[in-house]
CSV table of C-alpha atoms and ligand atoms in Angstrom, one decimal:
chain,number,residue,atom,x,y,z
A,1,MET,CA,108.0,185.7,148.5
A,2,SER,CA,109.2,182.4,146.8
A,3,ILE,CA,108.7,181.8,143.0
A,4,ARG,CA,106.6,178.8,143.9
A,5,LEU,CA,104.2,180.9,146.0
A,6,ARG,CA,104.1,183.7,143.4
A,7,LEU,CA,103.4,181.2,140.6
A,8,THR,CA,100.6,179.5,142.6
A,9,LEU,CA,99.0,182.8,143.5
A,10,LEU,CA,99.2,184.1,139.9
A,11,TYR,CA,97.7,180.9,138.5
A,12,SER,CA,95.0,180.9,141.2
A,13,SER,CA,94.1,184.5,140.6
A,14,ILE,CA,93.6,183.9,136.9
A,15,LEU,CA,91.5,180.9,137.7
A,16,ALA,CA,89.4,182.8,140.2
A,17,VAL,CA,88.7,185.6,137.7
A,18,THR,CA,87.7,183.1,135.0
A,19,LEU,CA,85.5,181.1,137.4
A,20,THR,CA,83.8,184.3,138.7
A,21,ALA,CA,83.1,185.6,135.2
A,22,PHE,CA,81.8,182.2,134.1
A,23,SER,CA,79.5,181.9,137.1
A,24,ILE,CA,78.1,185.4,136.6
A,25,VAL,CA,77.4,184.7,132.9
A,26,VAL,CA,75.7,181.3,133.7
A,27,TYR,CA,73.6,182.9,136.5
A,28,LEU,CA,72.4,185.9,134.4
A,29,ALA,CA,71.6,183.7,131.4
A,30,LEU,CA,69.4,181.4,133.5
A,31,ALA,CA,67.8,184.4,135.3
A,32,TYR,CA,66.9,186.1,132.1
A,33,SER,CA,65.6,182.9,130.4
A,34,THR,CA,63.5,182.1,133.5
A,35,GLN,CA,62.0,185.6,133.5
A,36,ASP,CA,61.3,185.3,129.7
A,37,ILE,CA,59.5,182.0,130.2
A,38,MET,CA,57.4,183.5,133.1
A,39,GLN,CA,56.5,186.6,131.0
A,40,ASP,CA,55.5,184.4,128.0
A,41,THR,CA,53.3,182.3,130.3
A,42,LEU,CA,51.5,185.3,131.8
A,43,ALA,CA,51.0,186.8,128.3
A,44,LEU,CA,49.5,183.6,127.1
A,45,GLU,CA,47.1,183.4,130.1
A,46,MET,CA,46.1,187.0,129.4
A,47,GLN,CA,45.6,186.2,125.7
A,48,ARG,CA,43.3,183.2,126.6
A,49,LEU,CA,41.2,185.5,128.8
A,50,LEU,CA,41.0,188.3,126.2
A,51,GLU,CA,39.6,185.8,123.7
A,52,THR,CA,36.4,185.7,125.9
A,53,ASP,CA,35.7,189.2,124.6
A,54,VAL,CA,36.2,191.3,127.6
A,55,GLN,CA,34.4,194.7,127.2
A,56,SER,CA,34.9,196.4,130.6
A,57,PRO,CA,36.7,195.7,133.9
A,58,GLY,CA,33.5,195.1,135.8
A,59,PHE,CA,32.3,192.3,133.5
A,60,VAL,CA,35.0,189.7,133.3
A,61,LYS,CA,34.5,186.0,133.4
A,62,TRP,CA,37.5,184.5,135.2
A,63,PRO,CA,38.8,181.1,133.9
A,64,ASP,CA,37.3,178.3,135.9
A,65,ASP,CA,40.7,176.9,137.1
A,66,SER,CA,41.6,180.2,138.7
A,67,LEU,CA,38.9,180.0,141.3
A,68,GLY,CA,40.1,179.1,144.8
A,69,LYS,CA,43.2,176.9,144.5
A,70,SER,CA,45.0,177.8,141.2
A,71,GLU,CA,48.5,179.4,141.2
A,72,THR,CA,47.3,182.0,138.7
A,73,TYR,CA,45.8,185.1,140.2
A,74,TRP,CA,43.5,187.5,138.4
A,75,GLN,CA,42.4,191.0,139.1
A,76,ALA,CA,40.5,193.7,137.2
A,77,CYS,CA,40.8,197.5,137.9
A,78,ASP,CA,39.2,200.6,136.5
A,79,ASN,CA,41.4,203.3,134.9
A,80,GLU,CA,41.8,205.0,138.3
A,81,GLY,CA,43.4,201.8,139.6
A,82,HIS,CA,40.5,200.8,141.9
A,83,VAL,CA,39.9,197.0,142.1
A,84,VAL,CA,36.6,196.0,140.5
A,85,GLY,CA,37.0,192.3,140.5
A,86,ARG,CA,39.5,189.5,141.4
A,87,THR,CA,39.7,185.8,141.8
A,88,ASP,CA,39.1,184.1,145.1
A,89,ASN,CA,42.6,182.7,145.4
A,90,LEU,CA,43.8,186.2,146.1
A,91,GLN,CA,41.8,186.1,149.4
A,92,ASP,CA,42.3,189.5,151.2
A,93,HIS,CA,45.2,190.6,149.0
A,94,HIS,CA,45.2,192.6,145.8
A,95,LEU,CA,47.7,192.9,143.0
A,96,PRO,CA,49.5,196.2,143.1
A,97,LEU,CA,50.6,198.4,140.2
A,98,SER,CA,53.2,201.1,140.6
A,99,GLY,CA,52.4,204.7,139.6
A,100,LYS,CA,54.7,204.5,136.7
A,101,GLY,CA,53.1,201.2,135.7
A,102,LEU,CA,49.6,202.8,135.9
A,103,GLU,CA,50.6,205.6,133.6
A,104,GLN,CA,52.0,203.1,131.1
A,105,VAL,CA,48.8,201.1,131.2
A,106,ARG,CA,46.7,204.2,130.8
A,107,SER,CA,48.8,205.0,127.7
A,108,GLY,CA,47.7,201.6,126.3
A,109,GLN,CA,51.0,199.7,127.0
A,110,PRO,CA,51.0,196.4,129.0
A,111,VAL,CA,53.4,196.3,132.0
A,112,TYR,CA,55.3,193.5,133.7
A,113,GLU,CA,56.2,194.1,137.4
A,114,SER,CA,57.5,191.9,140.2
A,115,THR,CA,56.4,192.2,143.8
A,116,VAL,CA,56.1,190.2,147.1
A,117,ILE,CA,52.8,189.5,148.6
A,118,ASN,CA,52.6,187.6,151.9
A,119,ASN,CA,56.3,186.7,151.6
A,120,ALA,CA,55.6,185.1,148.2
A,121,PRO,CA,57.4,186.6,145.1
A,122,LEU,CA,55.0,187.3,142.2
A,123,MET,CA,55.2,188.5,138.7
A,124,ILE,CA,52.3,190.6,137.6
A,125,TYR,CA,51.2,191.3,134.0
A,126,SER,CA,48.9,194.3,133.7
A,127,TYR,CA,47.1,194.7,130.4
A,128,PRO,CA,44.9,197.7,129.3
A,129,ILE,CA,41.2,197.2,128.3
A,130,ILE,CA,40.6,199.6,125.4
A,131,GLN,CA,37.1,200.5,124.2
A,132,ASN,CA,36.5,203.1,121.5
A,133,GLU,CA,40.1,204.1,121.7
A,134,SER,CA,40.0,205.0,125.4
A,135,VAL,CA,41.4,202.9,128.3
A,136,GLU,CA,38.5,201.7,130.4
A,137,GLY,CA,40.7,199.9,132.9
A,138,TYR,CA,43.1,197.0,133.0
A,139,LEU,CA,43.4,193.3,133.7
A,140,GLN,CA,46.2,191.8,135.9
A,141,VAL,CA,47.4,188.2,135.9
A,142,ALA,CA,50.0,187.1,138.3
A,143,ARG,CA,51.9,183.9,139.1
A,144,SER,CA,54.3,183.0,141.9
A,145,THR,CA,58.0,183.0,140.9
A,146,ALA,CA,59.1,181.2,144.1
A,147,GLU,CA,60.1,178.1,142.3
A,148,GLN,CA,62.3,179.9,139.8
A,149,GLU,CA,63.9,182.1,142.5
A,150,GLN,CA,64.6,178.9,144.5
A,151,ALA,CA,66.2,177.4,141.4
A,152,LEU,CA,68.3,180.5,140.9
A,153,HIS,CA,69.3,180.6,144.5
A,154,LEU,CA,70.3,176.9,144.3
A,155,LEU,CA,72.3,177.7,141.2
A,156,GLN,CA,74.0,180.6,142.9
A,157,THR,CA,74.9,178.5,145.9
A,158,SER,CA,76.2,175.7,143.7
A,159,LEU,CA,78.3,178.2,141.6
A,160,ILE,CA,79.8,179.9,144.7
A,161,GLY,CA,80.4,176.6,146.5
A,162,GLY,CA,81.7,174.8,143.4
A,163,SER,CA,84.0,177.7,142.6
A,164,ILE,CA,85.4,177.8,146.2
A,165,ILE,CA,86.0,174.0,146.1
A,166,THR,CA,87.5,174.2,142.6
A,167,MET,CA,89.8,177.0,143.7
A,168,MET,CA,91.0,175.1,146.8
A,169,ILE,CA,91.7,172.0,144.7
A,170,ALA,CA,93.4,174.1,142.0
A,171,VAL,CA,95.6,176.0,144.5
A,172,GLY,CA,96.7,172.6,146.0
A,173,ILE,CA,97.4,171.1,142.6
A,174,GLY,CA,99.1,174.3,141.5
A,175,TRP,CA,101.3,174.4,144.6
A,176,VAL,CA,102.3,170.7,144.0
A,177,ILE,CA,103.0,171.3,140.2
A,178,ALA,CA,105.0,174.5,140.8
A,179,GLY,CA,107.0,172.6,143.5
A,180,ALA,CA,107.7,169.7,141.1
A,181,ALA,CA,108.7,172.1,138.3
A,182,LEU,CA,111.0,174.1,140.5
A,183,LYS,CA,112.5,171.0,142.2
A,184,PRO,CA,115.6,170.8,139.8
A,185,VAL,CA,116.2,174.5,140.5
A,186,ASN,CA,116.2,173.8,144.2
A,187,GLN,CA,118.6,171.0,143.6
A,188,LEU,CA,120.9,173.4,141.7
A,189,THR,CA,120.7,175.8,144.7
A,190,ARG,CA,121.4,173.1,147.2
A,191,THR,CA,124.3,171.7,145.1
A,192,ALA,CA,125.8,175.2,144.8
A,193,GLN,CA,125.4,175.7,148.5
A,194,ILE,CA,127.2,172.4,149.3
A,195,ILE,CA,130.0,173.2,146.9
A,196,LYS,CA,130.4,176.6,148.5
A,197,GLU,CA,130.5,175.1,152.0
A,198,GLU,CA,132.7,172.0,151.1
A,199,ARG,CA,134.7,173.6,148.3
A,200,ASN,CA,134.1,170.3,146.5
A,201,PHE,CA,133.8,170.8,142.7
A,202,GLU,CA,133.4,167.1,142.0
A,203,ARG,CA,129.7,167.3,142.9
A,204,ARG,CA,127.2,167.4,140.0
A,205,VAL,CA,123.5,168.1,139.8
A,206,GLN,CA,121.5,164.9,139.2
A,207,HIS,CA,118.8,165.7,136.6
A,208,HIS,CA,116.8,162.8,135.1
A,209,GLY,CA,114.1,164.9,133.5
A,210,PRO,CA,113.7,165.8,129.8
A,211,PRO,CA,116.2,168.2,128.1
A,212,ASP,CA,114.0,171.2,128.5
A,213,GLU,CA,115.0,174.6,129.9
A,214,ILE,CA,115.7,173.2,133.4
A,215,GLY,CA,117.5,170.2,131.8
A,216,GLN,CA,119.7,172.6,129.8
A,217,LEU,CA,120.3,174.7,133.0
A,218,ALA,CA,121.5,171.5,134.8
A,219,VAL,CA,123.8,170.5,131.9
A,220,THR,CA,125.3,174.0,131.7
A,221,PHE,CA,125.7,174.1,135.5
A,222,ASN,CA,127.5,170.8,135.4
A,223,ALA,CA,129.7,171.9,132.6
A,224,MET,CA,130.5,175.1,134.5
A,225,LEU,CA,131.4,172.9,137.6
A,226,ALA,CA,133.7,170.7,135.4
A,227,SER,CA,135.5,173.9,134.2
A,228,LEU,CA,135.7,175.2,137.7
A,229,GLN,CA,137.1,171.8,138.9
A,230,GLU,CA,139.7,171.8,136.2
A,231,ALA,CA,140.7,175.4,136.9
A,232,TYR,CA,140.8,174.7,140.6
A,233,GLN,CA,143.0,171.6,140.1
A,234,GLN,CA,145.3,173.6,137.8
A,235,VAL,CA,145.7,176.4,140.4
A,236,ALA,CA,146.3,173.7,143.2
A,237,GLN,CA,148.9,172.0,141.0
A,238,ALA,CA,150.5,175.4,140.1
A,239,LEU,CA,150.6,176.3,143.8
A,240,GLN,CA,152.1,172.9,144.7
A,241,SER,CA,154.8,173.1,142.0
A,242,GLN,CA,155.5,176.7,143.2
A,243,ARG,CA,156.0,175.4,146.8
A,244,TRP,CA,158.3,172.6,145.5
A,245,PHE,CA,160.1,175.0,143.4
A,246,VAL,CA,160.7,177.5,146.3
A,247,ALA,CA,161.7,174.5,148.6
A,248,ASP,CA,164.2,173.2,146.0
A,249,ALA,CA,165.6,176.6,145.2
A,250,SER,CA,166.2,177.3,148.9
A,251,HIS,CA,167.8,173.9,149.3
A,252,GLU,CA,170.1,174.5,146.4
A,253,LEU,CA,171.0,178.0,147.6
A,254,ARG,CA,171.7,176.8,151.1
A,255,THR,CA,174.6,174.4,150.1
A,256,PRO,CA,176.9,177.1,148.6
A,257,LEU,CA,175.9,179.6,151.2
A,258,THR,CA,176.8,177.1,154.0
A,259,ILE,CA,180.2,176.3,152.4
A,260,MET,CA,181.0,180.0,151.9
A,261,ARG,CA,180.0,180.8,155.5
A,262,GLY,CA,182.2,177.9,156.9
A,263,ASN,CA,185.2,179.1,154.9
A,264,LEU,CA,184.7,182.7,155.9
A,265,VAL,CA,184.3,181.8,159.6
A,266,LEU,CA,187.6,179.8,159.3
A,267,LEU,CA,189.4,182.8,157.8
A,268,GLN,CA,187.9,185.1,160.5
A,269,ARG,CA,188.9,182.9,163.5
A,270,GLU,CA,192.3,181.5,162.4
A,271,SER,CA,194.9,184.2,162.0
A,272,GLY,CA,197.9,182.0,161.2
A,273,ILE,CA,196.6,180.0,158.3
A,274,PRO,CA,199.4,179.1,155.9
A,275,GLU,CA,199.3,181.0,152.6
A,276,GLU,CA,198.6,177.8,150.5
A,277,GLU,CA,195.6,176.8,152.6
A,278,ARG,CA,194.3,180.4,152.7
A,279,LYS,CA,194.4,180.5,148.9
A,280,ALA,CA,192.5,177.2,148.7
A,281,ILE,CA,189.8,178.5,151.0
A,282,LEU,CA,189.4,181.7,149.0
A,283,THR,CA,189.2,179.6,145.8
A,284,ASP,CA,186.5,177.5,147.3
A,285,ILE,CA,184.6,180.7,148.3
A,286,VAL,CA,184.8,182.1,144.8
A,287,GLU,CA,183.7,178.8,143.2
A,288,GLU,CA,180.7,178.5,145.5
A,289,ASN,CA,179.9,182.1,144.8
A,290,GLU,CA,180.0,181.5,141.1
A,291,ARG,CA,177.8,178.5,141.5
A,292,MET,CA,175.3,180.6,143.4
A,293,ILE,CA,175.4,183.3,140.7
A,294,ARG,CA,174.7,180.7,138.1
A,295,LEU,CA,171.8,179.3,140.1
A,296,VAL,CA,170.3,182.7,140.7
A,297,ASN,CA,170.7,183.5,137.0
A,298,ASP,CA,169.0,180.3,136.1
A,299,LEU,CA,166.1,181.0,138.5
A,300,LEU,CA,165.8,184.5,137.0
A,301,THR,CA,165.6,183.1,133.5
A,302,LEU,CA,162.9,180.6,134.6
A,303,ALA,CA,161.0,183.4,136.3
A,304,ARG,CA,161.1,185.4,133.1
A,305,THR,CA,159.9,182.5,131.0
A,306,ASP,CA,156.9,182.2,133.4
A,307,ARG,CA,155.8,185.7,132.6
A,308,SER,CA,153.1,186.1,129.9
A,309,GLU,CA,155.0,188.7,127.8
A,310,THR,CA,155.7,187.6,124.2
A,311,ILE,CA,159.1,187.4,122.7
A,312,GLU,CA,159.9,189.1,119.4
A,313,VAL,CA,161.1,186.4,116.9
A,314,ASN,CA,162.8,186.9,113.5
A,315,ASP,CA,163.7,184.8,110.6
A,316,ILE,CA,167.3,184.0,111.4
A,317,ARG,CA,170.1,182.3,109.3
A,318,LEU,CA,171.5,179.3,111.1
A,319,SER,CA,175.0,178.8,109.6
A,320,PRO,CA,176.4,182.0,111.2
A,321,LEU,CA,174.9,181.1,114.5
A,322,PHE,CA,176.3,177.6,114.3
A,323,ALA,CA,179.7,178.9,113.4
A,324,GLU,CA,179.7,181.2,116.4
A,325,ILE,CA,178.7,178.4,118.8
A,326,GLU,CA,181.4,176.1,117.3
A,327,ARG,CA,184.0,178.7,118.0
A,328,GLN,CA,182.9,179.0,121.7
A,329,VAL,CA,182.6,175.3,122.5
A,330,THR,CA,185.4,173.7,120.6
A,331,GLY,CA,187.8,174.2,123.5
A,332,ILE,CA,185.5,172.2,125.8
A,333,CYS,CA,185.7,169.2,123.6
A,334,GLU,CA,189.3,168.0,123.8
A,335,ASP,CA,188.8,164.2,123.8
A,336,CYS,CA,185.7,164.1,121.7
A,337,THR,CA,184.6,164.8,118.1
A,338,PHE,CA,182.3,167.8,117.7
A,339,MET,CA,180.6,168.1,114.3
A,340,VAL,CA,178.5,171.0,113.0
A,341,SER,CA,176.4,170.7,109.8
A,342,THR,CA,173.6,172.8,108.3
A,343,PRO,CA,172.3,173.6,104.8
A,344,PRO,CA,173.9,176.9,103.8
A,345,ASN,CA,170.6,178.8,103.5
A,346,ALA,CA,168.7,177.2,106.5
A,347,THR,CA,166.7,179.6,108.5
A,348,ALA,CA,164.3,179.4,111.5
A,349,VAL,CA,161.9,181.8,113.1
A,350,ALA,CA,163.4,182.5,116.6
A,351,GLU,CA,165.0,185.0,118.9
A,352,ARG,CA,168.7,184.6,118.1
A,353,ASP,CA,170.2,185.0,121.6
A,354,LEU,CA,167.6,182.8,123.3
A,355,LEU,CA,168.1,180.1,120.6
A,356,LYS,CA,171.8,180.3,121.2
A,357,GLN,CA,171.3,180.0,125.0
A,358,VAL,CA,169.2,176.8,124.5
A,359,LEU,CA,171.8,175.3,122.1
A,360,LEU,CA,174.6,176.0,124.7
A,361,ILE,CA,172.5,174.3,127.4
A,362,LEU,CA,172.0,171.2,125.2
A,363,LEU,CA,175.6,171.1,124.1
A,364,ASP,CA,176.8,171.6,127.7
A,365,ASN,CA,174.8,168.5,128.7
A,366,ALA,CA,176.0,166.6,125.7
A,367,PHE,CA,179.6,167.2,126.6
A,368,LYS,CA,178.9,166.5,130.3
A,369,PHE,CA,177.3,163.1,129.6
A,370,THR,CA,179.5,161.9,126.8
A,371,PRO,CA,182.6,160.0,127.8
A,372,ALA,CA,186.0,160.6,126.1
A,373,GLN,CA,186.3,159.7,122.5
A,374,GLY,CA,182.6,160.2,122.0
A,375,THR,CA,180.9,162.2,119.2
A,376,ILE,CA,178.6,165.3,119.5
A,377,LYS,CA,176.8,166.6,116.5
A,378,LEU,CA,174.9,169.9,116.0
A,379,SER,CA,172.9,169.8,112.8
A,380,ALA,CA,169.9,171.5,111.1
A,381,GLU,CA,167.3,170.2,108.6
A,382,GLN,CA,165.0,172.5,106.8
A,383,GLN,CA,161.5,171.1,106.1
A,384,ALA,CA,158.5,172.7,104.4
A,385,ALA,CA,157.0,174.5,107.4
A,386,HIS,CA,159.6,173.7,110.1
A,387,THR,CA,163.3,173.7,110.8
A,388,LEU,CA,164.7,170.9,112.9
A,389,ILE,CA,167.8,171.6,114.9
A,390,ARG,CA,169.4,168.5,116.6
A,391,VAL,CA,171.9,168.1,119.3
A,392,GLN,CA,173.0,164.5,119.2
A,393,ASP,CA,175.6,162.7,121.4
A,394,SER,CA,176.9,159.2,121.7
A,395,GLY,CA,177.0,159.5,125.5
A,396,ILE,CA,175.5,157.6,128.4
A,397,GLY,CA,171.9,158.2,127.3
A,398,ILE,CA,168.8,158.5,129.5
A,399,ALA,CA,166.9,155.6,131.0
A,400,GLN,CA,163.3,155.3,129.7
A,401,GLN,CA,161.7,155.9,133.2
A,402,ASP,CA,163.7,159.2,133.5
A,403,LEU,CA,162.7,160.6,130.1
A,404,PRO,CA,159.4,162.1,131.3
A,405,ARG,CA,161.1,163.7,134.3
A,406,ILE,CA,164.2,165.4,132.7
A,407,PHE,CA,162.2,168.5,131.9
A,408,GLN,CA,161.0,169.0,135.4
A,409,ARG,CA,162.6,171.7,137.5
A,410,PHE,CA,165.6,170.5,139.7
A,411,TYR,CA,165.5,167.0,138.3
A,412,ARG,CA,168.9,165.3,138.0
A,413,SER,CA,169.7,161.7,137.3
A,414,ASP,CA,171.6,159.8,140.0
A,415,GLN,CA,174.9,160.0,137.9
A,416,ALA,CA,174.4,163.8,137.6
A,417,ARG,CA,173.8,164.5,141.3
A,418,ASN,CA,177.5,165.3,142.1
A,419,GLY,CA,178.0,167.5,139.0
A,420,SER,CA,177.8,171.2,138.8
A,421,GLY,CA,174.2,171.4,137.4
A,422,TYR,CA,171.0,172.1,139.4
A,423,GLY,CA,168.6,170.4,137.0
A,424,LEU,CA,167.4,173.7,135.6
A,425,GLY,CA,169.0,173.6,132.2
A,426,LEU,CA,166.5,171.5,130.4
A,427,PRO,CA,163.4,173.2,131.9
A,428,ILE,CA,164.9,176.5,130.9
A,429,ALA,CA,165.6,175.2,127.4
A,430,LYS,CA,162.1,173.8,127.0
A,431,ALA,CA,160.4,177.0,128.3
A,432,LEU,CA,162.5,179.2,126.0
A,433,ILE,CA,161.8,177.2,122.9
A,434,GLU,CA,158.1,177.1,123.7
A,435,LYS,CA,158.1,180.9,124.2
A,436,GLN,CA,159.5,181.2,120.6
A,437,GLY,CA,156.6,179.0,119.3
A,438,GLY,CA,158.6,175.8,119.0
A,439,GLN,CA,159.0,172.4,120.6
A,440,LEU,CA,161.8,170.6,122.3
A,441,ILE,CA,161.7,166.8,122.2
A,442,VAL,CA,164.1,164.1,123.2
A,443,GLU,CA,164.9,160.5,122.1
A,444,SER,CA,167.3,158.5,124.1
A,445,SER,CA,168.2,155.1,125.5
A,446,THR,CA,170.8,154.0,128.0
A,447,GLY,CA,174.2,153.5,126.5
A,448,GLN,CA,173.0,154.6,123.1
A,449,GLY,CA,173.3,158.4,123.4
A,450,SER,CA,170.7,161.1,123.1
A,451,VAL,CA,169.1,163.3,120.5
A,452,PHE,CA,167.5,166.6,121.5
A,453,THR,CA,165.5,168.0,118.6
A,454,ILE,CA,164.3,171.6,118.5
A,455,ILE,CA,161.4,172.2,116.1
A,456,LEU,CA,161.0,175.8,115.0
A,457,PRO,CA,158.6,177.4,112.5
A,458,THR,CA,159.9,178.6,109.2
A,459,ALA,CA,158.9,181.9,107.7
A,460,SER,CA,156.6,181.2,104.8
A,461,ASP,CA,158.8,183.2,102.3
A,462,THR,CA,161.7,180.9,103.1
A,463,ILE,CA,159.8,177.7,102.1
A,464,ARG,CA,161.6,176.3,99.2
A,465,PRO,CA,159.4,174.8,96.4
A,466,GLU,CA,161.6,171.8,96.0
A,467,SER,CA,161.1,170.9,99.7
A,468,SER,CA,157.9,168.8,99.6
A,469,ILE,CA,158.3,167.1,103.0
A,470,SER,CA,155.4,168.1,105.1
A,471,THR,CA,155.7,165.8,108.1
A,472,LEU,CA,158.3,165.9,110.7
A,473,GLN,CA,161.0,163.3,110.3
A,474,PHE,CA,163.5,162.4,113.0
A,475,ALA,CA,166.8,160.7,112.5
B,501,ADP,P1,171.6,170.3,134.7
B,501,ADP,O1,171.6,171.7,134.5
B,501,ADP,O2,171.9,169.9,136.1
B,501,ADP,O3,172.4,169.5,133.7
B,501,ADP,P2,169.4,169.6,133.1
B,501,ADP,O4,168.0,170.1,133.3
B,501,ADP,O5,170.1,170.2,132.0
B,501,ADP,O6,170.2,169.8,134.4
B,501,ADP,O7,169.4,168.0,132.9
B,501,ADP,C1,168.6,167.3,133.8
B,501,ADP,C2,169.0,165.9,133.7
B,501,ADP,O8,168.8,165.3,132.5
B,501,ADP,C3,170.5,165.7,133.9
B,501,ADP,O9,170.8,165.6,135.3
B,501,ADP,C4,170.8,164.4,133.3
B,501,ADP,O10,170.4,163.3,134.1
B,501,ADP,C5,169.8,164.3,132.1
B,501,ADP,N1,170.4,164.7,130.9
B,501,ADP,C6,170.3,165.9,130.2
B,501,ADP,N2,171.0,165.9,129.0
B,501,ADP,C7,171.5,164.7,128.9
B,501,ADP,C8,172.3,164.0,127.9
B,501,ADP,N3,172.7,164.7,126.8
B,501,ADP,N4,172.7,162.8,128.1
B,501,ADP,C9,172.3,162.1,129.3
B,501,ADP,N5,171.5,162.7,130.2
B,501,ADP,C10,171.1,163.9,130.1
């Protein structure tokens, strides 16, 4: 059963009970008051007759207006209940008194009784005639109650008819009001159904009513849809990048595999290959194999950074790390100047091996993209809450339009396409730094060289009081 129907039925039942109770009270109040008025009237008539000094039932002088045509009927009976006198307007009828009523009258108590004579309803008032403390008989006065009963019947019909009409109108109005109140809820249901069928999270519930409970439900529902839409887009984007990533990785892996296969087939088919050429082919195979191993390692590193597990970081001293790196890379830089500088006590919160891996990636790029005689600098600057580590080169620089893309997986500039890299170095570096709670940013312009800055947090106990710089400053 729908809520609308249940609400209408509940409201109508309450109204029906209220109307019935009201009708009964009104009817009973009027019935009792009509009866009271009739009893008072009969008692007054009797009083008027008694004022004529009635001695015995056989000698009563009836009021003049009761003879023949009056609506007031009189009768006198002895104490056995035998009629001894009555007015003419009673014709052949006589006014009855029940056995119980007779006993009451005999005990000296007046009695009111209702009866029907000749299809006409009557109220009879029987009053004892007492002489010398004994009941000689009784007098009866009666009047028709047809008019009152007719009025009560009319009232009863009006109340029942009125209640039925009121109920019908109320049920109709209740049905319409419940429908209007539940309309926004139906809209919510319809919107939810459409979203389910179309998988379209851009839809919203249109609610123009006041900000009541339904209004708040609509607002919350729309907010939930916005969150769902965002989450859905994120998942779609993640899936899309995953597809691109798999496609790019397969593409990059296919090149060395194809070269290796070509060379191996050559060695397999041709038996008389000169020694020199055979060695060159094997060197090719080994080089391609190494390229593949590098790529697979890079892919594994990226996959690891995608995992949600946290990395344990420590407060590490930078000068020993820089010295170690300097020893390892000095050989690479034959035609260039490589400078390393760091405050002696500089520290940063990081994972030592991962930070070293990132610095090697950045330095590898700096050497790759800096022509002979250029300068490459590795430096550190300790600030209040951060340590900045910069890898700066005077190389070819990066065009402004390429800057947003260099951290994307497999992105390489046109100049770099024929080189040994796969465009995974910077994405790995960025992901590793972010895993350690830091940031990697770049400033560069074509022909001016590039500056890659790693921003890492500093352990609070390493903050020096004299260092009051609180904002990040870049060279
Ligand atoms: P790869 O591993 O192939 O070098 P990276 O992700 O490290 O790829 O770098 C992506 C691209 O960013 C490079 O192909 C190059 O175009 C640009 N790039 C990175 N570092 C530098 C730099 N120091 N100077 C100029 N261009 C750079």
